[in-house]
Amino acid sequence: MSADSTARQSAHAASEGETPDPRIEALVTDLIGRVADKWTMILLDLLEERGEMRFTQIARAVPGISQKMLTQTLRRMERDGMVCRTVHAVVPPRVDYRLTGLGQSLGEAFCGVWLWAERNLDHVEQARRAFDER
Amino acid sequence: MSADSTARQSAHAASEGETPDPRIEALVTDLIGRVADKWTMILLDLLEERGEMRFTQIARAVPGISQKMLTQTLRRMERDGMVCRTVHAVVPPRVDYRLTGLGQSLGEAFCGVWLWAERNLDHVEQARRAFDER
DNA sequence: AATTATACTTACCCAAAGGAGAGTATTGCG
DNA sequence: CGCAATACTCTCCTTTGGGTAAGTATAATT
């Protein structure tokens, strides 16, 4: 989808009395699409609670992730202004990653979703079982 | 990754003094992976502000989506206990969708992310431009 | 001289996501 | 009779996601 010029209705803007500009809506939808990705959420959460970390440290803390996905996700987050990358010109290279203010604010926004997931895990599993045996 | 048996560090549990059970962590991560999907977020937001809607009504309100993705996402949300599907046995079929309590609570949790996106759109675009011209 | 450590990049490949479009069942209406 | 409306489902096809493995640069260590 990406550059979707067609208008989308209202969303939050309408329910809060702001301008329901369809172009802004499209951009927000697009931004959500980029940001609402599993690895981004996990890295955001990790960096939020652990502060500054280096590449391999992150890799070890997130077992499921491949090197490729880690670099890719970190790069995209850096491009979007959510993480700050610091390269130290030392013998075995050393690179530190930490959240920017923007990254922290997104991390806080996602925090609600993490808490929801923790709280409603059983509820969802139960709903699934009920649905499946029908 | 899905069923990832390896332990993941703490996440929110640690930063809030709860039990840092790696199995729960894995489940939460998995749940996040399922729920943090673009269409799910959009439908959640839409149904939260518009209440009960029928299939084509939703389709019209979310221009980028294909019929396939709409049915698929709604089915998954229904299975996860987030939406309630009501079929009216009438001549041209009529099906209504509305959020359950669980769905509403997730919608509220995601609300923070929508607001963040609305607020930080410019910030992100600016960061991207700065990053790209380097 | 070979090995190690770090933070990557590149190439190749497979599987899953997702779009387009046609098909289906039902019944009232012209 | 045949068409329209609704809410799908099914098939085919392209795109993207993501894994694995190998390669790279550099200086300290053995």
Short mmCIF file of C-alpha atoms (C1' of nucleotides) in Angstrom, two decimals:
data_model
loop_
_atom_site.label_atom_id
_atom_site.label_comp_id
_atom_site.label_asym_id
_atom_site.label_seq_id
_atom_site.Cartn_x
_atom_site.Cartn_y
_atom_site.Cartn_z
CA MET A 1 0.00 0.00 0.00
CA SER A 2 2.52 2.69 1.08
CA ALA A 3 1.62 5.92 -0.76
CA ASP A 4 -2.14 5.57 -0.52
CA SER A 5 -3.76 8.74 -1.75
CA THR A 6 -7.35 7.66 -1.14
CA ALA A 7 -9.08 9.14 1.87
CA ARG A 8 -9.54 7.21 5.07
CA GLN A 9 -12.25 8.21 7.49
CA SER A 10 -11.49 10.14 10.60
CA ALA A 11 -9.75 7.71 12.99
CA HIS A 12 -8.73 9.39 16.21
CA ALA A 13 -8.84 12.85 14.77
CA ALA A 14 -12.62 12.68 14.44
CA SER A 15 -13.26 11.19 17.84
CA GLU A 16 -11.24 13.98 19.37
CA GLY A 17 -12.52 16.87 17.34
CA GLU A 18 -9.29 17.53 15.41
CA THR A 19 -9.01 18.06 11.67
CA PRO A 20 -9.95 14.84 9.90
CA ASP A 21 -7.47 15.49 7.08
CA PRO A 22 -7.35 12.35 4.94
CA ARG A 23 -3.75 12.98 3.92
CA ILE A 24 -2.62 13.06 7.51
CA GLU A 25 -4.67 9.98 8.12
CA ALA A 26 -2.88 8.19 5.29
CA LEU A 27 0.49 9.22 6.64
CA VAL A 28 -0.37 8.09 10.12
CA THR A 29 -1.62 4.78 8.80
CA ASP A 30 1.59 4.39 6.87
CA LEU A 31 3.69 5.27 9.88
CA ILE A 32 1.76 2.80 12.00
CA GLY A 33 2.43 0.18 9.37
CA ARG A 34 6.16 0.73 9.64
CA VAL A 35 6.34 0.99 13.36
CA ALA A 36 3.93 -1.77 14.31
CA ASP A 37 6.38 -4.49 13.53
CA LYS A 38 7.35 -7.21 15.91
CA TRP A 39 11.10 -6.65 16.01
CA THR A 40 10.75 -2.91 16.31
CA MET A 41 8.49 -3.34 19.31
CA ILE A 42 10.84 -5.80 20.94
CA LEU A 43 13.96 -3.68 20.41
CA LEU A 44 12.13 -0.63 21.61
CA ASP A 45 11.09 -2.39 24.76
CA LEU A 46 14.56 -3.83 25.33
CA LEU A 47 16.41 -0.56 24.83
CA GLU A 48 13.90 1.26 26.97
CA GLU A 49 14.60 -0.88 29.97
CA ARG A 50 18.29 -1.60 29.48
CA GLY A 51 19.50 1.76 28.19
CA GLU A 52 22.59 1.79 25.99
CA MET A 53 23.54 -1.55 24.47
CA ARG A 54 25.94 -2.85 21.86
CA PHE A 55 25.13 -4.98 18.86
CA THR A 56 25.97 -8.44 20.16
CA GLN A 57 24.51 -7.63 23.52
CA ILE A 58 21.17 -6.96 21.86
CA ALA A 59 21.52 -10.07 19.72
CA ARG A 60 22.01 -12.18 22.83
CA ALA A 61 19.06 -10.59 24.58
CA VAL A 62 16.69 -11.30 21.69
CA PRO A 63 17.26 -14.98 20.86
CA GLY A 64 14.85 -15.29 17.98
CA ILE A 65 16.42 -12.57 15.88
CA SER A 66 18.97 -13.06 13.09
CA GLN A 67 21.91 -10.74 12.49
CA LYS A 68 20.27 -9.58 9.33
CA MET A 69 17.00 -8.63 10.99
CA LEU A 70 18.81 -6.97 13.85
CA THR A 71 20.88 -4.70 11.62
CA GLN A 72 17.90 -4.05 9.40
CA THR A 73 15.60 -3.12 12.25
CA LEU A 74 18.22 -0.99 13.97
CA ARG A 75 18.93 0.85 10.72
CA ARG A 76 15.29 1.59 10.10
CA MET A 77 14.86 2.76 13.66
CA GLU A 78 17.91 4.97 13.30
CA ARG A 79 16.57 6.40 10.06
CA ASP A 80 13.25 7.12 11.72
CA GLY A 81 15.06 8.96 14.49
CA MET A 82 14.23 6.48 17.23
CA VAL A 83 17.67 5.19 18.06
CA CYS A 84 21.04 6.84 18.17
CA ARG A 85 24.05 4.90 16.92
CA THR A 86 27.49 5.66 18.33
CA VAL A 87 30.55 4.15 16.69
CA HIS A 88 33.71 3.99 18.78
CA ALA A 89 36.85 3.84 16.62
CA VAL A 90 38.47 1.04 18.57
CA VAL A 91 40.22 -2.15 17.63
CA PRO A 92 37.43 -4.67 17.56
CA PRO A 93 34.68 -2.25 16.53
CA ARG A 94 32.27 -1.13 19.17
CA VAL A 95 28.89 0.37 18.44
CA ASP A 96 26.41 1.53 21.01
CA TYR A 97 22.71 1.94 20.50
CA ARG A 98 20.36 3.92 22.64
CA LEU A 99 16.88 5.37 22.28
CA THR A 100 16.39 8.99 21.37
CA GLY A 101 13.64 11.02 22.96
CA LEU A 102 11.39 10.07 20.07
CA GLY A 103 12.19 6.41 20.58
CA GLN A 104 11.49 6.65 24.27
CA SER A 105 8.15 8.26 23.68
CA LEU A 106 7.18 5.49 21.27
CA GLY A 107 8.38 2.92 23.75
CA GLU A 108 6.12 4.43 26.35
CA ALA A 109 3.22 4.42 23.91
CA PHE A 110 3.77 0.73 23.24
CA CYS A 111 4.06 0.03 26.91
CA GLY A 112 0.29 -0.14 27.15
CA VAL A 113 0.24 -2.88 24.56
CA TRP A 114 2.84 -4.93 26.44
CA LEU A 115 0.87 -4.63 29.62
CA TRP A 116 -2.31 -5.56 27.81
CA ALA A 117 -0.60 -8.64 26.41
CA GLU A 118 0.69 -9.69 29.80
CA ARG A 119 -2.67 -9.20 31.38
CA ASN A 120 -4.82 -10.79 28.69
CA LEU A 121 -2.71 -13.71 27.60
CA ASP A 122 -4.93 -16.30 29.26
CA HIS A 123 -8.05 -14.58 28.07
CA VAL A 124 -6.90 -14.76 24.44
CA GLU A 125 -5.80 -18.38 24.68
CA GLN A 126 -9.11 -19.31 26.18
CA ALA A 127 -11.00 -17.47 23.43
CA ARG A 128 -8.96 -19.33 20.83
CA ARG A 129 -9.71 -22.71 22.30
CA ALA A 130 -13.40 -21.88 22.47
CA PHE A 131 -13.37 -20.72 18.85
CA ASP A 132 -11.45 -23.72 17.57
CA GLU A 133 -13.73 -26.35 19.02
CA ARG A 134 -16.70 -25.25 16.97
CA MET B 1 9.80 -17.76 15.19
CA SER B 2 6.50 -18.60 16.94
CA ALA B 3 7.19 -21.36 19.51
CA ASP B 4 10.50 -20.05 20.76
CA SER B 5 11.51 -22.01 23.81
CA THR B 6 14.70 -20.09 24.55
CA ALA B 7 14.57 -17.62 27.40
CA ARG B 8 14.17 -13.93 26.75
CA GLN B 9 15.28 -11.42 29.31
CA SER B 10 12.84 -9.75 31.60
CA ALA B 11 11.06 -7.09 29.47
CA HIS B 12 8.43 -5.25 31.44
CA ALA B 13 8.17 -7.85 34.12
CA ALA B 14 11.67 -7.04 35.39
CA SER B 15 11.27 -3.30 35.25
CA GLU B 16 8.15 -3.61 37.33
CA GLY B 17 9.28 -6.15 39.87
CA GLU B 18 7.07 -9.00 38.64
CA THR B 19 8.20 -12.56 37.99
CA PRO B 20 10.53 -12.58 34.98
CA ASP B 21 9.32 -16.00 33.85
CA PRO B 22 10.88 -16.62 30.41
CA ARG B 23 7.98 -18.80 29.30
CA ILE B 24 5.48 -16.04 29.93
CA GLU B 25 7.83 -13.66 28.20
CA ALA B 26 7.88 -15.90 25.14
CA LEU B 27 4.11 -16.09 25.10
CA VAL B 28 3.73 -12.36 25.42
CA THR B 29 6.24 -11.79 22.65
CA ASP B 30 4.32 -14.21 20.51
CA LEU B 31 1.03 -12.55 21.27
CA ILE B 32 2.52 -9.16 20.47
CA GLY B 33 3.70 -10.57 17.17
CA ARG B 34 0.17 -11.60 16.29
CA VAL B 35 -1.58 -8.53 17.50
CA ALA B 36 0.86 -5.85 16.37
CA ASP B 37 -0.15 -6.08 12.77
CA LYS B 38 -1.14 -3.14 10.66
CA TRP B 39 -4.63 -4.25 9.65
CA THR B 40 -5.49 -5.40 13.14
CA MET B 41 -4.55 -2.02 14.53
CA ILE B 42 -6.56 -0.21 11.89
CA LEU B 43 -9.68 -2.34 12.31
CA LEU B 44 -9.42 -2.06 16.06
CA ASP B 45 -9.25 1.69 15.82
CA LEU B 46 -12.10 1.87 13.34
CA LEU B 47 -14.46 -0.37 15.28
CA GLU B 48 -13.60 1.40 18.48
CA GLU B 49 -14.77 4.74 17.18
CA ARG B 50 -17.60 3.64 14.91
CA GLY B 51 -19.11 0.84 16.97
CA GLU B 52 -20.96 -1.90 15.11
CA MET B 53 -20.25 -2.12 11.38
CA ARG B 54 -20.96 -4.50 8.53
CA PHE B 55 -18.48 -6.07 6.18
CA THR B 56 -18.71 -3.73 3.19
CA GLN B 57 -18.98 -0.75 5.44
CA ILE B 58 -15.61 -1.61 6.92
CA ALA B 59 -14.19 -2.31 3.49
CA ARG B 60 -15.22 1.14 2.32
CA ALA B 61 -13.79 2.78 5.41
CA VAL B 62 -10.39 1.15 4.95
CA PRO B 63 -9.49 1.76 1.29
CA GLY B 64 -6.14 0.01 1.20
CA ILE B 65 -7.49 -3.35 2.33
CA SER B 66 -8.43 -6.26 0.08
CA GLN B 67 -11.46 -8.44 0.72
CA LYS B 68 -9.15 -11.28 1.53
CA MET B 69 -7.22 -9.37 4.16
CA LEU B 70 -10.42 -8.00 5.64
CA THR B 71 -12.02 -11.41 6.15
CA GLN B 72 -8.74 -12.85 7.33
CA THR B 73 -8.09 -10.13 9.87
CA LEU B 74 -11.66 -10.16 11.13
CA ARG B 75 -11.57 -13.96 11.50
CA ARG B 76 -8.34 -13.84 13.46
CA MET B 77 -9.68 -11.08 15.66
CA GLU B 78 -12.83 -13.08 16.24
CA ARG B 79 -10.79 -16.16 17.13
CA ASP B 80 -8.72 -14.13 19.56
CA GLY B 81 -11.91 -12.93 21.19
CA MET B 82 -11.57 -9.30 20.15
CA VAL B 83 -14.54 -8.94 17.85
CA CYS B 84 -18.01 -10.39 17.93
CA ARG B 85 -19.58 -11.47 14.66
CA THR B 86 -23.36 -11.43 14.30
CA VAL B 87 -24.98 -13.04 11.27
CA HIS B 88 -28.52 -11.97 10.42
CA ALA B 89 -30.34 -14.60 8.38
CA VAL B 90 -31.76 -12.18 5.84
CA VAL B 91 -32.03 -12.15 2.09
CA PRO B 92 -28.87 -10.43 1.03
CA PRO B 93 -26.73 -11.62 3.95
CA ARG B 94 -25.96 -9.15 6.67
CA VAL B 95 -23.13 -9.55 9.14
CA ASP B 96 -22.30 -7.13 11.91
CA TYR B 97 -18.98 -6.79 13.64
CA ARG B 98 -18.31 -5.12 16.93
CA LEU B 99 -15.54 -5.10 19.51
CA THR B 100 -15.76 -7.24 22.61
CA GLY B 101 -14.52 -5.96 25.95
CA LEU B 102 -11.17 -7.53 25.23
CA GLY B 103 -11.04 -5.82 21.85
CA GLN B 104 -11.92 -2.50 23.38
CA SER B 105 -9.19 -2.81 25.95
CA LEU B 106 -6.64 -3.56 23.26
CA GLY B 107 -7.95 -0.65 21.24
CA GLU B 108 -7.37 1.60 24.20
CA ALA B 109 -3.88 0.21 24.64
CA PHE B 110 -3.11 0.98 21.00
CA CYS B 111 -4.59 4.41 21.33
CA GLY B 112 -1.31 5.68 22.70
CA VAL B 113 0.47 4.52 19.57
CA TRP B 114 -2.02 6.30 17.30
CA LEU B 115 -1.63 9.49 19.23
CA TRP B 116 2.13 9.13 19.13
CA ALA B 117 2.00 8.65 15.35
CA GLU B 118 -0.21 11.70 14.89
CA ARG B 119 1.98 13.81 17.08
CA ASN B 120 5.35 12.67 15.76
CA LEU B 121 4.69 12.33 12.07
CA ASP B 122 6.66 15.44 11.14
CA HIS B 123 9.42 14.55 13.51
CA VAL B 124 9.89 11.16 11.86
CA GLU B 125 9.76 12.52 8.32
CA GLN B 126 12.34 15.10 9.21
CA ALA B 127 14.59 12.46 10.77
CA ARG B 128 14.31 10.41 7.61
CA ARG B 129 15.25 13.26 5.34
CA ALA B 130 18.23 14.08 7.54
CA PHE B 131 19.32 10.46 7.52
CA ASP B 132 18.91 10.01 3.77
CA GLU B 133 21.01 12.98 2.75
CA ARG B 134 24.16 11.56 4.28
"C1'" DA C 1 51.36 -16.87 10.96
"C1'" DA C 2 47.05 -18.13 12.43
"C1'" DT C 3 43.28 -17.12 15.39
"C1'" DT C 4 39.90 -14.16 17.72
"C1'" DA C 5 36.63 -10.63 18.33
"C1'" DT C 6 33.21 -7.15 16.49
"C1'" DA C 7 29.84 -5.36 13.61
"C1'" DC C 8 28.59 -5.64 9.89
"C1'" DT C 9 27.35 -6.65 4.31
"C1'" DT C 10 26.21 -9.55 0.49
"C1'" DA C 11 24.24 -13.38 -1.90
"C1'" DC C 12 21.11 -16.97 -2.20
"C1'" DC C 13 16.99 -19.13 -1.08
"C1'" DC C 14 12.47 -20.49 0.75
"C1'" DA C 15 8.08 -19.53 2.80
"C1'" DA C 16 4.59 -16.47 4.04
"C1'" DA C 17 2.00 -12.16 3.10
"C1'" DG C 18 -0.99 -10.22 0.39
"C1'" DG C 19 -3.25 -8.43 -4.15
"C1'" DA C 20 -6.50 -9.39 -8.28
"C1'" DG C 21 -10.14 -11.38 -9.90
"C1'" DA C 22 -13.49 -14.93 -10.56
"C1'" DG C 23 -16.87 -17.94 -8.40
"C1'" DT C 24 -20.94 -19.04 -5.01
"C1'" DA C 25 -25.46 -19.14 -2.52
"C1'" DT C 26 -29.81 -16.82 -1.80
"C1'" DT C 27 -33.86 -14.38 -2.89
"C1'" DG C 28 -36.51 -10.46 -4.12
"C1'" DC C 29 -37.36 -7.49 -8.03
"C1'" DG C 30 -38.27 -5.89 -12.86
"C1'" DC D 1 -35.74 -15.20 -16.74
"C1'" DG D 2 -32.00 -12.74 -15.40
"C1'" DC D 3 -29.90 -9.33 -12.70
"C1'" DA D 4 -28.53 -7.17 -8.31
"C1'" DA D 5 -26.86 -7.25 -3.59
"C1'" DT D 6 -24.03 -9.30 0.29
"C1'" DA D 7 -20.46 -11.64 2.32
"C1'" DC D 8 -17.80 -14.29 1.45
"C1'" DT D 9 -14.24 -18.33 -0.64
"C1'" DC D 10 -10.79 -19.99 -3.96
"C1'" DT D 11 -7.13 -19.84 -7.07
"C1'" DC D 12 -3.26 -17.78 -9.09
"C1'" DC D 13 0.50 -14.88 -8.89
"C1'" DT D 14 3.87 -11.40 -7.24
"C1'" DT D 15 6.19 -9.26 -3.46
"C1'" DT D 16 8.23 -9.19 0.86
"C1'" DG D 17 10.08 -11.24 5.07
"C1'" DG D 18 13.43 -13.49 6.90
"C1'" DG D 19 16.92 -17.45 7.55
"C1'" DT D 20 21.74 -19.25 6.58
"C1'" DA D 21 26.17 -18.84 5.44
"C1'" DA D 22 30.07 -16.69 3.82
"C1'" DG D 23 32.93 -12.57 3.34
"C1'" DT D 24 35.39 -8.11 5.22
"C1'" DA D 25 38.45 -5.06 7.94
"C1'" DT D 26 41.64 -4.51 11.77
"C1'" DA D 27 44.66 -5.02 15.54
"C1'" DA D 28 45.66 -7.62 19.58
"C1'" DT D 29 46.68 -12.14 21.16
"C1'" DT D 30 48.90 -16.94 20.99
#
